[in-house]
Coordinates of C-alpha atoms in Angstrom, one line a residue:
X19 CA 29.3 16.1 -7.0
X20 CA 29.7 12.5 -8.2
X21 CA 26.4 11.6 -6.6
X22 CA 24.8 14.8 -7.8
X23 CA 25.5 13.8 -11.3
X24 CA 23.4 10.7 -10.9
X25 CA 20.2 12.7 -10.9
X26 CA 18.8 16.0 -12.0
X27 CA 17.5 18.4 -9.5
X28 CA 15.4 21.4 -10.5
X29 CA 15.0 23.7 -7.5
X30 CA 13.6 27.1 -7.0
X31 CA 16.1 29.9 -7.2
X32 CA 15.7 30.7 -3.5
X33 CA 14.5 28.0 -1.3
X34 CA 11.4 28.9 0.8
X35 CA 12.0 29.1 4.5
X36 CA 9.8 26.2 5.1
X37 CA 12.4 23.8 3.6
X38 CA 14.9 24.9 6.1
X39 CA 12.7 23.4 8.9
X40 CA 12.5 19.9 7.4
X41 CA 13.0 17.3 10.1
X42 CA 11.1 14.2 11.3
X43 CA 12.2 12.3 14.3
X44 CA 11.1 9.0 15.7
X45 CA 8.7 10.5 18.2
X46 CA 6.8 12.4 15.4
X47 CA 6.6 9.2 13.3
X48 CA 5.3 7.3 16.3
X49 CA 2.6 9.9 17.0
X50 CA 1.8 11.9 13.9
X51 CA 0.3 15.4 14.4
X52 CA -2.8 16.6 12.5
X53 CA -0.6 18.8 10.2
X54 CA 1.3 15.8 8.9
X55 CA 1.1 12.6 7.0
X56 CA 4.6 11.3 7.7
X57 CA 4.3 7.6 6.6
X58 CA 2.9 5.8 3.6
X59 CA -0.2 4.8 5.6
X60 CA -0.3 8.0 7.7
X61 CA 0.8 6.1 10.8
X62 CA 2.2 2.6 11.7
X63 CA -1.3 1.0 12.0
X64 CA -2.2 1.1 8.3
X65 CA -5.8 2.1 9.3
X66 CA -5.7 5.2 7.1
X67 CA -8.2 6.8 9.4
X68 CA -7.8 10.5 10.3
X69 CA -9.2 12.2 13.4
X70 CA -9.7 15.4 11.5
X71 CA -13.3 16.6 11.6
X72 CA -13.5 19.9 9.8
X73 CA -15.0 18.3 6.7
X74 CA -18.2 16.7 7.7
X75 CA -21.2 14.9 6.0
X76 CA -23.0 18.2 6.4
X77 CA -20.5 20.5 4.7
X78 CA -18.6 18.2 2.4
X79 CA -20.7 19.4 -0.6
X80 CA -18.9 22.7 -0.3
X81 CA -15.5 21.2 -1.0
X82 CA -13.6 23.1 -3.7
X83 CA -10.3 22.8 -5.4
X84 CA -7.6 24.4 -3.3
X85 CA -4.8 23.7 -5.9
X86 CA -3.7 21.2 -8.5
X87 CA -0.2 20.1 -9.5
X88 CA 0.6 18.8 -13.0
X89 CA 3.6 16.5 -13.2
X90 CA 3.7 16.5 -17.1
X91 CA 4.5 12.8 -16.9
X92 CA 2.8 9.9 -18.7
X93 CA 2.9 7.8 -15.6
X94 CA -0.1 7.8 -13.3
X95 CA 0.4 8.9 -9.7
X96 CA 0.1 5.8 -7.5
X97 CA 2.0 7.2 -4.6
X98 CA 0.7 8.3 -1.2
X99 CA 2.2 11.7 -0.5
X100 CA 4.1 12.5 2.7
X101 CA 3.4 15.8 4.4
X102 CA 6.1 17.0 6.9
X103 CA 6.5 20.6 8.1
X104 CA 4.2 22.0 5.4
X105 CA 6.0 20.3 2.5
X106 CA 4.4 17.5 0.5
X107 CA 6.5 14.8 -1.2
X108 CA 5.2 12.5 -3.9
X109 CA 6.5 10.3 -6.7
X110 CA 6.1 8.5 -10.0
X111 CA 8.8 6.1 -11.2
X112 CA 12.2 7.9 -11.4
X113 CA 10.7 11.2 -10.1
X114 CA 10.1 12.9 -6.7
X115 CA 8.5 16.3 -6.2
X116 CA 8.5 18.5 -3.1
X117 CA 5.7 21.1 -3.2
X118 CA 4.3 23.6 -0.7
X119 CA 1.4 21.7 0.9
X120 CA -0.6 25.0 1.2
X121 CA -0.3 26.2 -2.4
X122 CA 1.0 23.4 -4.6
X123 CA 4.0 25.5 -5.6
X124 CA 6.9 23.3 -6.6
X125 CA 10.0 23.6 -4.4
X126 CA 12.2 21.1 -6.1
X127 CA 12.0 18.1 -8.5
X128 CA 14.4 15.1 -8.6
X129 CA 14.7 13.0 -11.7
X130 CA 16.9 9.9 -12.2
X131 CA 16.1 8.4 -15.6
X132 CA 16.4 4.6 -15.6
X133 CA 15.8 2.2 -18.4
X134 CA 16.0 -1.1 -16.6
X135 CA 13.4 -2.6 -14.3
X136 CA 9.6 -2.5 -14.6
X137 CA 8.1 1.0 -14.5
X138 CA 4.7 -0.3 -13.4
X139 CA 4.2 2.3 -10.7
X140 CA 5.6 3.9 -7.6
X141 CA 4.2 4.2 -4.1
X142 CA 6.1 7.0 -2.5
X143 CA 9.0 7.9 -0.2
X144 CA 9.9 7.5 3.5
X145 CA 11.4 10.2 5.6
X146 CA 13.7 10.3 8.7
X147 CA 15.2 13.4 10.2
X148 CA 16.0 15.6 7.2
X149 CA 16.4 12.7 4.7
X150 CA 14.1 11.1 2.1
X151 CA 14.3 7.4 1.0
X152 CA 13.3 6.5 -2.5
X153 CA 13.5 3.3 -4.5
X154 CA 14.0 3.0 -8.2
X155 CA 12.8 0.6 -10.9
X156 CA 16.4 -0.7 -11.2
X157 CA 16.2 -1.7 -7.5
X158 CA 18.4 1.0 -5.9
X159 CA 17.6 2.8 -2.7
X160 CA 18.5 6.5 -2.7
X161 CA 18.8 8.8 0.2
X162 CA 18.2 12.5 -0.6
X163 CA 18.3 15.7 1.3
X164 CA 14.7 16.7 1.9
X165 CA 15.6 20.4 1.7
X166 CA 16.8 20.4 -1.9
X167 CA 16.6 16.9 -3.3
X168 CA 20.4 16.4 -3.6
X169 CA 21.7 12.8 -3.3
X170 CA 23.3 11.7 -0.1
X171 CA 23.9 8.0 -0.9
X172 CA 22.7 5.4 -3.4
X173 CA 22.9 1.6 -2.7
X174 CA 21.8 -1.4 -4.7
X175 CA 19.1 -3.5 -3.0
X176 CA 18.6 -6.2 -5.7
X177 CA 20.1 -7.3 -9.0
X178 CA 17.9 -5.9 -11.8
X179 CA 19.6 -8.1 -14.4
X180 CA 18.1 -11.1 -12.6
X181 CA 14.6 -9.7 -12.9
X182 CA 14.1 -7.7 -9.7
X183 CA 12.6 -4.3 -9.6
X184 CA 11.2 -2.0 -6.8
X185 CA 8.1 0.2 -6.5
X186 CA 7.3 0.4 -2.7
X187 CA 7.5 3.3 -0.3
X188 CA 10.1 2.3 2.3
X189 CA 9.1 2.1 6.0
X190 CA 11.2 3.8 8.7
X191 CA 11.2 2.0 12.1
X192 CA 13.6 3.4 14.7
X193 CA 17.0 3.3 13.0
X194 CA 15.9 1.0 10.2
X195 CA 14.8 1.7 6.7
X196 CA 12.7 -1.3 5.6
X197 CA 12.5 -2.1 1.9
X198 CA 11.0 -5.0 -0.1
X199 CA 11.5 -6.2 -3.7
X200 CA 9.4 -7.1 -6.7
X201 CA 9.8 -9.5 -9.6
X202 CA 7.2 -11.9 -10.9
X203 CA 8.5 -13.1 -14.3
X204 CA 11.6 -15.0 -13.0
X205 CA 12.0 -17.6 -10.4
X206 CA 13.6 -15.4 -7.7
X207 CA 13.7 -15.3 -3.9
X208 CA 11.6 -12.5 -2.4
X209 CA 13.0 -10.7 0.7
X210 CA 12.7 -7.9 3.1
X211 CA 15.8 -5.9 4.0
X212 CA 16.7 -3.4 6.8
X213 CA 19.1 -0.6 5.9
X214 CA 21.0 1.9 8.1
X215 CA 19.4 5.3 7.4
X216 CA 22.7 7.1 7.9
X217 CA 24.9 5.0 5.7
X218 CA 22.8 2.7 3.5
X219 CA 24.5 -0.4 4.9
X220 CA 22.5 -3.6 5.2
X221 CA 21.4 -4.4 8.8
X222 CA 19.5 -7.6 8.2
X223 CA 17.6 -9.5 5.5
X224 CA 14.7 -11.9 5.8
X225 CA 14.1 -14.3 2.9
X226 CA 10.6 -15.4 2.1
X227 CA 11.7 -18.5 0.2
X228 CA 14.8 -20.6 -0.1
X229 CA 17.7 -19.8 -2.5
X230 CA 17.0 -20.5 -6.2
X231 CA 17.8 -24.1 -7.0
X232 CA 17.0 -25.5 -3.5
X233 CA 15.4 -29.0 -4.2
X234 CA 11.7 -29.4 -3.4
X235 CA 11.4 -25.6 -2.7
X236 CA 9.5 -22.8 -4.3
X237 CA 10.7 -19.4 -5.2
X238 CA 8.9 -16.1 -5.1
X239 CA 7.3 -14.4 -2.1
X240 CA 8.0 -10.8 -3.2
X241 CA 7.5 -8.0 -0.7
X242 CA 6.4 -5.2 -3.0
X243 CA 4.0 -3.2 -0.8
X244 CA 4.6 -1.3 2.4
X245 CA 3.9 -3.1 5.6
X246 CA 2.9 -2.0 9.1
X247 CA 4.5 -2.0 12.6
X248 CA 3.4 -2.5 16.2
X249 CA 5.8 -0.5 18.5
X250 CA 4.7 -2.4 21.6
X251 CA 5.5 -5.8 20.2
X252 CA 8.4 -4.4 18.0
X253 CA 7.0 -6.5 15.2
X254 CA 6.8 -5.6 11.5
X255 CA 3.8 -7.0 9.6
X256 CA 4.3 -7.6 5.9
X257 CA 2.5 -9.4 3.1
X258 CA 4.3 -11.6 0.6
X259 CA 3.6 -12.3 -3.0
X260 CA 2.9 -15.5 -5.0
X261 CA 5.2 -18.5 -5.4
X262 CA 6.9 -19.1 -8.8
X263 CA 6.4 -20.5 -11.3
X264 CA 3.2 -18.5 -11.0
X265 CA 0.4 -20.5 -12.7
X266 CA 2.1 -23.9 -12.7
X267 CA 2.1 -25.5 -9.2
X268 CA 3.2 -29.0 -10.3
X269 CA 6.9 -28.3 -9.7
X270 CA 6.4 -26.9 -6.2
X271 CA 4.1 -29.2 -4.2
X272 CA 2.8 -28.3 -0.7
X273 CA 1.7 -25.0 0.8
X274 CA 4.8 -23.1 -0.5
X275 CA 5.4 -21.6 2.9
X276 CA 5.8 -17.8 3.4
X277 CA 4.5 -17.1 -0.1
X278 CA 1.0 -15.4 -0.3
X279 CA 1.4 -15.0 3.4
X280 CA 1.3 -12.4 6.2
X281 CA 4.5 -12.5 8.2
X282 CA 5.5 -11.0 11.5
X283 CA 9.2 -10.0 11.7
X284 CA 11.2 -8.7 14.6
X285 CA 12.2 -5.2 13.6
X286 CA 15.7 -5.2 15.1
X287 CA 16.8 -8.6 14.0
X288 CA 14.8 -9.7 10.9
X289 CA 13.9 -12.9 12.6
X290 CA 10.5 -14.5 11.8
X291 CA 8.0 -14.4 14.7
X292 CA 5.2 -16.1 12.9
X293 CA 3.8 -16.6 9.4
X294 CA 0.3 -17.2 8.2
X295 CA -0.5 -18.4 4.6
X296 CA -3.7 -16.9 3.3
X297 CA -3.4 -18.7 -0.1
X298 CA -1.6 -22.1 0.4
X299 CA -0.1 -23.3 -2.9
X300 CA -1.4 -20.4 -4.9
X301 CA -1.7 -20.9 -8.6
X302 CA -3.6 -17.7 -9.5
X303 CA -1.1 -14.8 -8.8
X304 CA -3.0 -13.7 -5.7
X305 CA -0.3 -11.9 -3.7
X306 CA -1.1 -11.3 -0.1
X307 CA 0.7 -8.0 0.0
X308 CA -2.5 -6.0 0.7
X309 CA -2.2 -3.8 3.8
X310 CA -2.0 -5.7 7.1
X311 CA -4.2 -3.3 9.1
X312 CA -3.5 -3.2 12.9
X313 CA -6.5 -2.6 15.2
X314 CA -6.7 -2.8 19.0
X315 CA -10.2 -3.6 20.3
X316 CA -12.7 -6.3 21.3
X317 CA -13.3 -9.3 19.2
X318 CA -16.3 -11.3 20.3
X319 CA -16.1 -9.6 23.8
X320 CA -12.4 -10.2 24.4
X321 CA -9.7 -7.5 24.1
X322 CA -7.4 -8.3 21.2
X323 CA -4.4 -6.9 19.3
X324 CA -5.8 -7.7 15.8
X325 CA -4.5 -7.7 12.3
X326 CA -7.0 -7.5 9.4
X327 CA -6.4 -8.0 5.7
X328 CA -8.8 -8.0 2.7
X329 CA -6.7 -10.3 0.6
X330 CA -6.5 -10.4 -3.2
X331 CA -7.8 -14.0 -3.2
X332 CA -11.3 -12.8 -2.1
X333 CA -11.1 -13.5 1.6
X334 CA -11.1 -11.2 4.6
X335 CA -9.0 -12.3 7.5
X336 CA -8.8 -11.3 11.2
X337 CA -5.7 -12.6 13.1
X338 CA -4.4 -12.1 16.6
X339 CA -1.2 -10.3 15.7
X340 CA 0.7 -11.4 18.8
X341 CA 0.6 -15.1 17.7
X342 CA -0.9 -15.2 14.2
X343 CA -3.9 -17.1 15.5
X344 CA -6.8 -16.9 13.1
X345 CA -10.0 -15.3 14.5
X346 CA -12.1 -14.9 11.3
X347 CA -12.0 -15.9 7.6
X348 CA -14.9 -14.8 5.4
X349 CA -15.2 -14.1 1.6
X350 CA -16.0 -10.5 0.7
X351 CA -17.0 -11.3 -2.9
X352 CA -17.5 -14.2 -5.3
X353 CA -14.9 -16.9 -4.9
X354 CA -15.0 -20.4 -6.4
X355 CA -11.5 -21.9 -6.0
X356 CA -11.7 -23.6 -2.6
X357 CA -12.9 -26.8 -1.0
X358 CA -13.6 -24.9 2.3
X359 CA -11.6 -23.5 5.2
X360 CA -9.1 -25.6 7.2
X361 CA -8.8 -25.7 11.0
X362 CA -6.3 -22.7 10.9
X363 CA -8.8 -20.6 9.0
X364 CA -7.0 -20.9 5.7
X365 CA -8.8 -21.5 2.4
X366 CA -8.3 -25.0 1.0
X367 CA -7.4 -24.8 -2.7
X368 CA -9.4 -27.0 -5.0
X369 CA -7.1 -28.9 -7.3
X370 CA -9.8 -28.9 -10.0
X371 CA -9.5 -25.1 -10.1
X372 CA -5.8 -25.0 -11.0
X373 CA -5.0 -23.6 -14.5
X374 CA -5.4 -26.3 -17.1
X375 CA -5.0 -26.8 -20.9
X376 CA -8.7 -26.4 -21.5
X377 CA -9.1 -23.5 -19.2
X378 CA -10.7 -23.0 -15.8
X379 CA -13.3 -20.4 -14.9
X380 CA -12.1 -18.7 -11.7
X381 CA -13.4 -15.9 -9.4
X382 CA -11.8 -13.5 -8.7
X383 CA -9.6 -12.7 -11.6
X384 CA -5.8 -12.4 -11.6
X385 CA -6.1 -8.7 -10.4
X386 CA -8.0 -10.1 -7.4
X387 CA -10.8 -8.9 -5.2
X388 CA -8.5 -6.1 -4.2
X389 CA -4.9 -5.1 -4.8
X390 CA -2.4 -2.4 -4.0
X391 CA -5.1 0.2 -3.3
X392 CA -5.2 0.8 0.4
X393 CA -8.3 0.0 2.6
X394 CA -9.3 1.9 5.7
X395 CA -10.6 1.0 9.1
X396 CA -13.0 3.3 10.9
X397 CA -12.9 2.6 14.7
X398 CA -16.1 4.5 15.4
X399 CA -18.3 2.2 13.2
X400 CA -16.0 -0.9 13.3
X401 CA -16.1 -1.0 9.5
X402 CA -13.2 -2.1 7.3
X403 CA -13.8 -0.2 4.0
X404 CA -12.1 -1.6 0.9
X405 CA -12.2 -0.9 -2.8
X406 CA -13.3 -4.4 -4.0
X407 CA -13.4 -6.0 -7.5
X408 CA -15.8 -8.8 -8.0
X409 CA -14.6 -10.5 -11.1
X410 CA -14.2 -13.6 -13.2
X411 CA -11.5 -14.9 -15.6
X412 CA -10.2 -18.0 -17.4
X413 CA -6.8 -19.6 -16.4
X414 CA -4.8 -21.8 -18.7
X415 CA -1.6 -23.8 -18.2
X416 CA -0.2 -26.6 -20.3
X417 CA 3.0 -28.6 -20.3
X418 CA 4.6 -26.4 -23.1
X419 CA 4.3 -23.4 -20.7
X420 CA 7.1 -25.0 -18.7
X421 CA 7.9 -24.3 -15.0
X422 CA 9.6 -20.8 -15.2
X423 CA 8.1 -17.4 -14.7
X424 CA 4.4 -17.0 -15.5
X425 CA 4.1 -20.5 -16.9
X426 CA 0.5 -20.2 -18.3
X427 CA -2.0 -17.6 -19.3
X428 CA -5.1 -15.9 -17.9
X429 CA -7.8 -13.8 -19.4
X430 CA -10.2 -11.5 -17.6
X431 CA -13.9 -11.8 -18.5
X432 CA -15.8 -9.4 -16.4
X433 CA -15.3 -7.2 -13.3
X434 CA -16.7 -4.2 -11.5
X435 CA -15.7 -1.9 -8.7
X436 CA -17.5 -1.9 -5.4
X437 CA -16.7 0.0 -2.2
X438 CA -17.5 -2.5 0.6
X439 CA -17.8 -1.9 4.3
X440 CA -17.0 -5.1 6.2
X441 CA -18.1 -5.7 9.8
X442 CA -14.9 -7.2 11.3
X443 CA -16.7 -9.1 14.0
X444 CA -18.7 -11.2 11.4
X445 CA -17.1 -10.6 8.0
X446 CA -20.5 -9.6 6.7
X447 CA -20.8 -6.7 4.2
X448 CA -22.6 -3.9 6.0
X449 CA -23.0 -1.8 2.9
X450 CA -21.7 -1.6 -0.7
X451 CA -21.4 1.2 -3.2
X452 CA -20.8 0.4 -6.8
X453 CA -18.2 2.5 -8.6
X454 CA -18.4 1.3 -12.2
X455 CA -17.1 -1.3 -14.6
X456 CA -13.6 -2.4 -13.9
X457 CA -13.2 -0.2 -10.8
X458 CA -10.8 2.7 -10.3
X459 CA -7.7 1.6 -8.5
X460 CA -8.4 4.2 -5.8
X461 CA -7.7 3.5 -2.1
X462 CA -9.9 4.6 0.8
X463 CA -9.6 7.2 3.6
X464 CA -12.0 7.5 6.5
X465 CA -12.3 10.3 9.0
X466 CA -13.6 10.8 12.5
X467 CA -16.3 13.1 11.0
X468 CA -17.9 10.1 9.3
X469 CA -16.7 10.8 5.7
X470 CA -15.1 8.2 3.4
X471 CA -13.0 9.4 0.5
X472 CA -12.3 7.3 -2.5
X473 CA -12.8 7.3 -6.3
X474 CA -14.8 5.7 -9.1
X475 CA -14.2 4.2 -12.5
X476 CA -15.4 7.4 -14.3
X477 CA -12.7 9.7 -12.9
X478 CA -14.6 11.1 -9.9
X479 CA -13.4 11.6 -6.4
X480 CA -16.1 10.5 -4.0
X481 CA -17.1 11.4 -0.5
X482 CA -19.4 8.8 1.0
X483 CA -21.2 8.6 4.3
X484 CA -19.2 6.0 6.3
X485 CA -22.2 4.8 8.2
X486 CA -24.2 3.8 5.1
X487 CA -22.2 4.3 1.9
X488 CA -24.4 7.0 0.4
X489 CA -22.8 9.6 -1.8
X490 CA -22.3 12.9 -0.1
X491 CA -20.3 14.7 -2.8
X492 CA -18.3 14.0 -6.0
X493 CA -16.2 15.9 -8.5
X494 CA -14.7 14.9 -11.8
X495 CA -10.9 14.8 -12.1
X496 CA -10.6 13.5 -15.7
X497 CA -9.3 10.0 -15.1
X498 CA -9.8 7.3 -12.4
X499 CA -7.7 7.7 -9.3
X500 CA -4.8 5.2 -8.9
X501 CA -3.6 6.4 -5.5
X502 CA -5.0 6.3 -1.9
X503 CA -6.3 9.6 -0.5
X504 CA -4.6 11.4 2.4
X505 CA -5.6 14.3 4.6
X506 CA -3.9 16.9 6.8
X507 CA -4.7 20.3 8.3
X508 CA -2.6 23.5 8.0
X509 CA -3.4 26.9 9.3
X510 CA -6.8 25.6 10.6
X511 CA -7.8 24.3 7.1
X512 CA -8.3 20.6 6.3
X513 CA -7.0 19.4 2.9
X514 CA -7.8 16.1 1.2
X515 CA -5.3 14.9 -1.5
X516 CA -6.4 12.8 -4.5
X517 CA -4.9 12.2 -7.9
X518 CA -5.9 11.6 -11.5
X519 CA -3.4 10.5 -14.1
X520 CA -0.3 12.7 -13.6
X521 CA -2.2 15.4 -11.7
X522 CA -2.3 15.9 -7.9
X523 CA -5.4 17.6 -6.5
X524 CA -5.9 19.3 -3.1
X525 CA -9.5 19.8 -1.9
X526 CA -10.6 22.0 0.9
X527 CA -13.6 23.9 2.2
X528 CA -13.8 27.6 1.0
X529 CA -12.1 29.9 3.4
X530 CA -15.4 31.5 4.1
X531 CA -16.7 28.1 5.5
X532 CA -13.7 27.4 7.7
X533 CA -14.4 28.2 11.3
X534 CA -12.1 30.6 13.0
X535 CA -9.2 28.6 14.4
X536 CA -10.2 25.5 12.4
X537 CA -11.4 22.3 13.9
X538 CA -8.1 20.7 14.7
X539 CA -8.1 17.5 16.8
X540 CA -5.4 16.5 19.1
X541 CA -3.8 13.6 17.1
X542 CA -4.2 11.6 14.0

């Protein structure tokens, strides 16, 4: 009862029978079924590509609202729901809901009010067996019973009083729950931690930067977005955040290793396999935490295990994920901050573009060419589809700003949203689709039927033709989407989940248009 008092659970008077079946084992996580979305990215690859084919370019115009769920919260939904055994779990800061994935009926609601930590957003939960894993703004990791939302254990991951907070959806890999931390305004060490799913005890911790106060070292390297995992190599892939102080690089000379980087970590030990800096010596807050998407295929005629990232700094990278070798670096929008590309494929920062007392005009802006919103890779077309943000801003830094925390200022001037399809073999933009001033914050989902789902700056959910970016269908939701769409199929009917503000929307074809027996494919 002590743990129960830490949170408020509102549950239906009699729990529906589907809750009694809640269970997710490692085999189901490894090979998700079409009726599920059991991980933040849908599977370990981060491709966010579904093999479901019921909704096609030919019939997507028939999509209709199957149900909507109002959270009655001021916070926008930024999470990717999980779907397991017919139950959908999603979050905003301090809150989790379990709803019937067929009807949107609430099954239970967990709320733990917190006043400390930044309530900037929340990405969702992880699940293993019958348990959910949820982080809080005050940097706790809580394990809850998926059947009723009651608390099993609650552990502290980071010290909120020092400036840490947490927003990410944890990642379950075998018997590890992997979590990362946030915290930009203080000179702190970023780290990744593995926790025992049964007890909450720490298994290992990998630090991105040296302990605070280490001479000639930087701090920072936060790990605030969910990474990906290759089961064959047993490697985790994670992006790290900017070095600190953020806009003043004078006190941290050099590349500032393992900040603004993609790192490969051994899942069972936490040991670093390799690291690749996409923004050496960053001075513009361009975290490299965007999804490290794992793709197996040919690159220039040779089979490769690749990792692709559209990074916040405006460059698209293709790496060999076994070694970290760079295969391709190409801009996917306006960038003006480099002197070129080095022999390792890394952008060379131009010292003249560092923030200065009289200001520097920089592209992209501090929000970056992309950000937390997830991209998608479509293996049929070889297109990497990303919600991009061409933009410009002015950066300032002066001596009086010091060498702690933000240490400067930046002001956005102009930006727009563009859905871009990048050819991973060349880095060229195959097609682009403008989505309005400022963009939306929506992620991207592609399907085997050739439909791309995303959102625009005007509050519409969009269905685009993956082959050419043309609009197939749209519908107004009221406010721009801040989450990344998912899809699943239950009882032969395919659903697409989107959000707007604090409302979750489920879209599907009318029952009259669903073929008998559905159009279920064998695997995600």
